[in-house]
XYZ file of C-alpha atoms in Angstrom:
426
model
C 209.998 263.925 262.358
C 211.330 260.990 265.033
C 210.254 257.716 264.121
C 207.670 257.804 266.998
C 206.179 260.638 264.691
C 206.832 258.758 261.927
C 204.540 255.622 263.044
C 202.256 257.777 264.784
C 201.558 259.242 261.480
C 201.649 255.876 259.491
C 199.108 254.651 262.086
C 196.618 257.652 261.601
C 196.703 257.261 257.573
C 195.810 253.455 257.409
C 193.297 254.471 260.272
C 191.682 256.697 257.315
C 191.923 254.333 254.597
C 194.946 255.926 252.817
C 198.488 254.312 252.493
C 201.743 255.716 253.971
C 204.243 256.846 251.417
C 206.427 254.406 250.063
C 210.207 255.403 251.122
C 211.887 253.626 248.312
C 212.228 255.741 245.528
C 210.138 255.499 242.311
C 211.855 252.807 239.648
C 213.325 254.703 236.532
C 211.434 253.721 233.561
C 213.735 251.439 231.295
C 214.015 253.358 227.850
C 211.945 251.537 224.683
C 212.504 252.283 221.227
C 210.126 254.881 219.678
C 209.440 253.040 216.472
C 211.306 249.288 217.315
C 214.291 248.223 216.152
C 215.259 248.879 212.470
C 216.731 246.853 210.429
C 219.970 246.088 209.704
C 221.669 247.438 206.402
C 223.997 245.310 205.088
C 223.603 246.205 201.167
C 224.092 249.065 199.227
C 220.886 249.252 197.790
C 219.484 249.577 201.294
C 222.511 251.911 202.371
C 221.138 254.612 199.657
C 217.859 254.766 200.985
C 219.333 255.387 204.606
C 222.010 258.264 203.127
C 218.844 259.768 201.488
C 216.768 260.144 204.593
C 219.130 261.447 206.971
C 220.505 263.713 204.495
C 216.850 264.945 204.145
C 216.583 264.938 208.365
C 217.490 268.094 210.242
C 219.386 268.978 213.540
C 221.757 267.279 215.042
C 222.818 263.469 213.805
C 223.576 260.972 217.162
C 226.113 258.548 215.499
C 227.918 255.482 217.702
C 229.670 252.446 216.702
C 230.524 249.032 218.174
C 233.776 247.281 217.861
C 235.100 243.974 218.842
C 237.523 244.572 221.068
C 239.186 241.841 223.075
C 237.832 239.157 220.025
C 239.146 240.459 216.747
C 242.326 242.415 215.869
C 242.279 246.084 215.441
C 239.512 248.236 216.259
C 237.463 248.353 213.318
C 233.408 249.077 213.431
C 231.047 246.027 213.205
C 228.081 247.815 213.697
C 227.103 251.953 213.155
C 223.962 253.507 214.641
C 222.626 256.926 213.867
C 219.435 258.612 214.540
C 218.197 262.080 213.402
C 215.071 263.898 213.103
C 213.101 263.039 210.547
C 214.979 259.799 209.672
C 214.482 257.722 213.006
C 217.221 255.437 213.385
C 219.138 253.360 211.196
C 221.858 250.227 212.538
C 224.431 249.477 209.756
C 226.529 246.915 208.728
C 230.432 247.802 208.138
C 231.244 244.283 207.141
C 228.563 244.201 204.214
C 228.833 248.318 203.544
C 232.661 248.812 204.680
C 232.391 252.417 202.514
C 230.298 255.073 204.191
C 231.835 257.994 203.226
C 228.483 258.847 201.200
C 226.515 258.873 204.262
C 229.451 260.727 206.125
C 229.050 263.541 203.515
C 225.236 263.897 203.566
C 225.580 264.134 207.290
C 228.725 266.326 206.687
C 227.341 269.726 207.568
C 225.333 268.679 210.817
C 226.769 268.537 214.092
C 227.300 265.002 215.270
C 226.665 263.685 218.677
C 228.800 261.044 220.005
C 229.527 259.627 223.760
C 233.502 259.557 224.303
C 233.856 260.894 220.591
C 237.476 259.956 220.796
C 237.078 256.247 221.191
C 234.980 256.326 217.919
C 236.451 258.408 215.705
C 239.509 256.352 214.499
C 236.797 253.381 213.559
C 234.963 255.960 211.924
C 237.237 257.554 209.653
C 238.093 254.187 208.678
C 234.971 253.650 207.016
C 234.542 257.197 205.382
C 232.544 259.263 208.207
C 234.266 262.217 209.549
C 232.628 264.942 211.369
C 233.064 268.686 210.620
C 231.510 269.538 214.271
C 230.463 267.436 217.024
C 229.190 267.448 221.137
C 230.759 264.716 223.238
C 228.107 264.152 225.875
C 230.336 262.729 228.216
C 232.927 265.335 227.932
C 230.421 267.741 228.475
C 229.442 265.770 231.639
C 232.847 266.221 232.575
C 233.010 270.018 232.315
C 229.754 270.364 233.502
C 230.482 268.205 236.950
C 229.248 265.095 236.758
C 230.654 262.266 239.075
C 229.524 259.723 236.765
C 229.758 260.227 233.160
C 228.743 256.506 230.996
C 226.089 256.724 228.977
C 223.654 254.803 230.734
C 224.137 257.116 234.007
C 223.956 260.521 232.470
C 220.647 258.958 230.212
C 219.300 258.272 233.773
C 220.657 261.269 235.808
C 219.606 263.975 233.185
C 216.579 262.389 231.642
C 215.114 260.219 234.053
C 215.537 256.848 231.923
C 217.122 253.676 232.219
C 219.132 252.271 229.451
C 219.316 248.330 229.129
C 222.837 247.113 230.424
C 225.010 244.113 229.663
C 225.967 244.103 225.759
C 228.857 246.658 225.504
C 231.458 243.972 225.901
C 230.256 241.227 223.564
C 232.017 240.444 220.162
C 230.210 242.527 217.776
C 231.462 240.760 214.858
C 229.292 237.888 215.403
C 226.704 237.793 212.650
C 223.841 237.323 212.406
C 224.069 239.635 215.215
C 221.197 238.737 218.278
C 218.140 240.804 218.521
C 218.547 241.864 222.052
C 221.943 243.316 221.059
C 220.663 245.145 217.990
C 218.212 246.524 220.701
C 220.998 248.112 222.915
C 222.865 249.278 220.160
C 219.529 250.852 218.760
C 218.868 252.489 222.006
C 222.336 254.059 222.442
C 221.345 256.621 219.915
C 217.607 257.121 220.919
C 218.231 260.173 223.597
C 221.651 260.838 222.404
C 219.973 264.186 221.076
C 217.798 264.763 223.932
C 221.008 264.501 226.414
C 223.035 266.943 224.147
C 220.285 269.525 224.498
C 220.000 269.120 228.260
C 223.738 269.551 228.724
C 223.954 272.137 226.435
C 221.201 273.957 229.042
C 223.226 273.197 231.606
C 226.819 273.982 230.562
C 225.038 277.499 229.269
C 223.516 277.940 233.206
C 227.126 277.130 234.568
C 229.157 279.225 232.279
C 230.844 276.472 230.321
C 229.211 276.612 227.415
C 232.256 278.493 225.654
C 234.544 276.233 227.164
C 232.940 272.828 225.607
C 232.549 274.322 222.538
C 236.334 274.791 222.175
C 237.095 271.658 223.237
C 234.456 269.855 220.511
C 236.419 272.103 218.151
C 239.361 270.733 219.024
C 238.400 267.068 219.044
C 237.068 267.285 215.532
C 240.312 269.272 214.028
C 242.714 266.868 215.452
C 244.576 264.825 212.995
C 244.639 260.650 213.274
C 247.329 260.119 216.059
C 250.775 259.042 214.725
C 251.383 254.792 215.034
C 252.738 253.945 218.731
C 256.731 253.817 218.701
C 257.682 250.223 220.023
C 254.437 249.342 220.965
C 256.030 246.076 222.836
C 256.877 248.098 225.308
C 253.604 248.661 226.485
C 253.156 244.624 227.241
C 251.297 244.389 230.786
C 254.102 243.372 233.103
C 256.781 245.301 231.264
C 258.309 246.632 234.903
C 259.358 243.540 235.499
C 261.681 242.930 232.539
C 264.882 244.651 233.520
C 267.842 243.032 231.242
C 268.313 244.222 227.918
C 268.176 240.414 226.602
C 264.766 240.324 228.396
C 263.586 243.204 226.555
C 264.559 241.460 223.431
C 262.199 238.708 224.415
C 259.447 240.341 224.829
C 260.121 242.544 221.828
C 260.309 238.888 219.464
C 257.501 237.165 221.463
C 255.150 240.538 220.911
C 255.806 240.814 217.260
C 255.367 237.375 216.187
C 252.006 236.966 218.239
C 250.967 240.239 216.587
C 251.512 238.309 213.491
C 249.675 235.484 214.060
C 246.601 237.745 215.486
C 246.688 239.920 212.523
C 246.767 236.913 210.183
C 243.630 235.259 211.968
C 242.067 238.571 212.844
C 241.667 237.765 216.706
C 242.779 239.620 219.741
C 246.293 239.332 220.052
C 245.481 238.726 223.727
C 243.599 235.243 222.627
C 246.676 234.064 220.589
C 249.049 234.202 223.960
C 248.767 236.458 227.053
C 250.766 239.420 228.343
C 252.110 237.310 231.228
C 252.871 234.637 229.244
C 255.574 236.702 227.286
C 257.044 238.394 230.331
C 257.301 235.007 231.726
C 259.264 233.714 229.161
C 261.714 236.838 228.895
C 262.244 236.272 232.811
C 263.291 232.751 232.669
C 264.728 232.638 228.836
C 263.868 228.668 228.327
C 266.440 227.084 226.270
C 263.918 225.040 224.531
C 260.426 224.032 223.731
C 260.346 221.752 226.574
C 261.415 224.352 229.482
C 258.879 226.693 227.565
C 256.033 224.297 227.843
C 256.840 224.216 231.871
C 255.816 227.924 232.145
C 252.521 229.462 232.921
C 250.870 230.760 229.906
C 252.108 227.952 227.303
C 250.293 224.778 229.119
C 249.536 221.421 227.951
C 246.828 223.041 225.707
C 249.154 224.311 223.493
C 250.577 222.379 220.532
C 254.044 221.511 219.618
C 253.898 223.765 216.345
C 253.035 226.769 218.553
C 255.399 225.972 221.551
C 258.088 225.800 218.551
C 256.957 229.238 216.940
C 257.438 231.013 220.361
C 260.333 229.218 221.157
C 261.906 230.333 218.085
C 261.105 233.806 219.138
C 262.948 233.379 222.158
C 265.670 232.030 220.414
C 266.017 234.567 218.041
C 266.354 237.158 220.813
C 268.957 235.284 222.715
C 271.055 235.128 219.400
C 271.181 239.022 219.013
C 274.649 240.805 219.775
C 274.598 243.197 222.509
C 274.591 246.033 220.000
C 271.078 244.769 218.622
C 269.543 244.836 222.199
C 266.592 246.827 223.090
C 268.230 250.038 225.030
C 266.406 250.076 228.875
C 263.130 252.672 228.739
C 261.867 254.518 225.963
C 263.469 257.627 224.476
C 262.328 260.509 226.585
C 260.603 263.285 224.614
C 259.799 265.614 227.367
C 260.453 266.029 231.226
C 261.580 263.106 233.267
C 259.140 261.166 235.834
C 258.387 263.835 238.550
C 259.378 261.184 241.366
C 263.192 261.873 239.936
C 262.444 265.817 239.991
C 263.927 266.288 243.742
C 267.031 264.568 242.908
C 267.585 265.810 239.640
C 266.308 269.549 240.111
C 265.092 270.638 243.160
C 263.562 274.111 242.328
C 261.682 272.614 239.329
C 260.180 270.079 241.756
C 258.984 273.001 243.716
C 257.608 274.793 240.957
C 255.854 271.395 240.230
C 254.348 271.140 243.731
C 253.065 274.554 243.965
C 251.374 274.092 240.372
C 249.737 270.929 241.068
C 248.155 272.754 244.451
C 247.039 275.616 242.369
C 245.318 273.522 239.557
C 243.841 271.608 242.252
C 242.168 273.983 243.637
C 241.095 275.806 240.850
C 239.323 272.323 239.790
C 237.544 271.881 242.854
C 236.399 275.574 242.312
C 235.164 275.101 238.985
C 233.824 271.542 239.757
C 235.507 269.657 236.912
C 238.324 267.092 236.546
C 241.429 268.423 237.042
C 243.279 266.590 233.639
C 240.321 268.595 232.202
C 241.333 272.139 233.240
C 244.616 271.277 231.973
C 246.614 268.117 231.145
C 248.951 267.181 233.698
C 251.350 266.530 231.301
C 251.050 270.348 229.911
C 251.769 271.233 233.593
C 255.021 269.517 234.122
C 256.632 270.202 230.599
C 255.625 274.161 231.925
C 257.242 273.356 235.508
C 260.180 271.569 234.156
C 261.414 273.809 231.202
C 259.701 277.268 232.354
C 259.992 280.667 230.196
C 262.853 282.684 231.042
C 260.916 285.306 232.385
C 257.775 284.024 233.609
C 254.639 286.510 232.425
C 250.964 285.569 231.925
C 251.926 286.157 228.304
C 255.083 284.054 228.130
C 253.248 281.144 230.214
C 250.268 281.486 227.931
C 252.561 280.931 224.675
C 253.956 278.220 226.493
C 250.576 276.191 227.053
C 249.410 277.138 223.649
C 252.216 275.458 222.399
C 251.177 272.352 224.324
C 248.040 272.254 222.935
C 245.692 273.873 225.740
C 242.508 275.878 224.776
C 242.145 279.313 225.319
C 239.534 279.187 227.958
C 242.116 276.494 229.929
C 244.540 279.239 228.848
C 243.012 282.338 230.848
C 242.025 279.913 233.551
C 245.187 278.492 234.550
C 248.049 281.030 233.302
C 247.794 283.372 236.580
C 247.966 280.400 238.887
C 250.741 279.019 237.094
C 252.568 281.849 236.737
C 252.580 282.786 240.300
C 253.621 278.974 240.766
C 256.863 279.458 238.515
C 257.784 282.548 240.340
C 257.361 280.540 244.294
C 260.086 280.605 246.137
C 261.523 277.129 246.531
C 262.827 278.432 250.237
C 259.615 279.797 251.143
C 256.878 278.305 253.790
């Protein structure tokens, strides 16, 4: 219909006493708590009632946790939200109830529904809550090909409701928690099971449900990750630090900052910024007066604090050459791909062919490449391929790197072809 035809049709409708259709999409209704905002559980007596109620409930359990990232040291949970058919919703304060193992056991046989499960499982494990099986609605959305997989976007696109926004990054260690925050937290689990059911149906229709089940089982069975080696190397801006003496300054300042942050229970970034650490490393100030002139060590910092940071710099300056950190971390795997062309051109050709094949397959399957097979697994396979690349030998390598059966079935044939590719061809 042309613009002129639309105008004529609208004029006809008005003449007949009818209103023309509104071209704007109907507003998405804002989700409301079905039973209001539940009280915060902060005593053992109240917790015992919740445990009994959820043990008597039926079906999957929606689970979520709120941390105080950017405000407090570490990643502990400051609020746990749950919802189950027959039990309703519950908001639990892990500060008042630090041991939730009884609750974890009460729902241990149920399927837990989480959004971005790997983010919440570590802090839930710390308070005694470990699922035996789970359904991750974010990962399900990725496998189903959704472009936006945040909880708000998923609830709106799949279920047609809008979640309240604005409280995800607040300081959840605040006590008492404001009512708008509690409302936001309760709504996070309000429709999580409904979202799970809709996504399960979608994955079934796409022939991907078994893939999702294998992914969820791998997450539930995964052990806690080991502590990071040399975590100071992850300081933002570390790429600017080239000399070993400067690296030592970063290490000493990072360690001193971490000790202060842990003692004060605040985020390390609130004690001293990464950019200040890197600046001090680059400049190697000889005294606290010179340190005070650097960005991040300004006039608001007291003399005592300046002396504390300068002492860390001085410790690094006093180290012998043999005590200085080595540049870069010891490689556990292949070198960065950008160096492959010089180190091993044949391996570089294998990687190029493998990446192209994985990209094409991921597009056909309508899911992210990293969910089809991790880039690190592809790099390791191409750097050290089996002596005789067959689908069986390639599948064995992929399984050794943790690939799931569905991933191996999808990518082993095409990666085998990539490994056999003639680098001189074409």
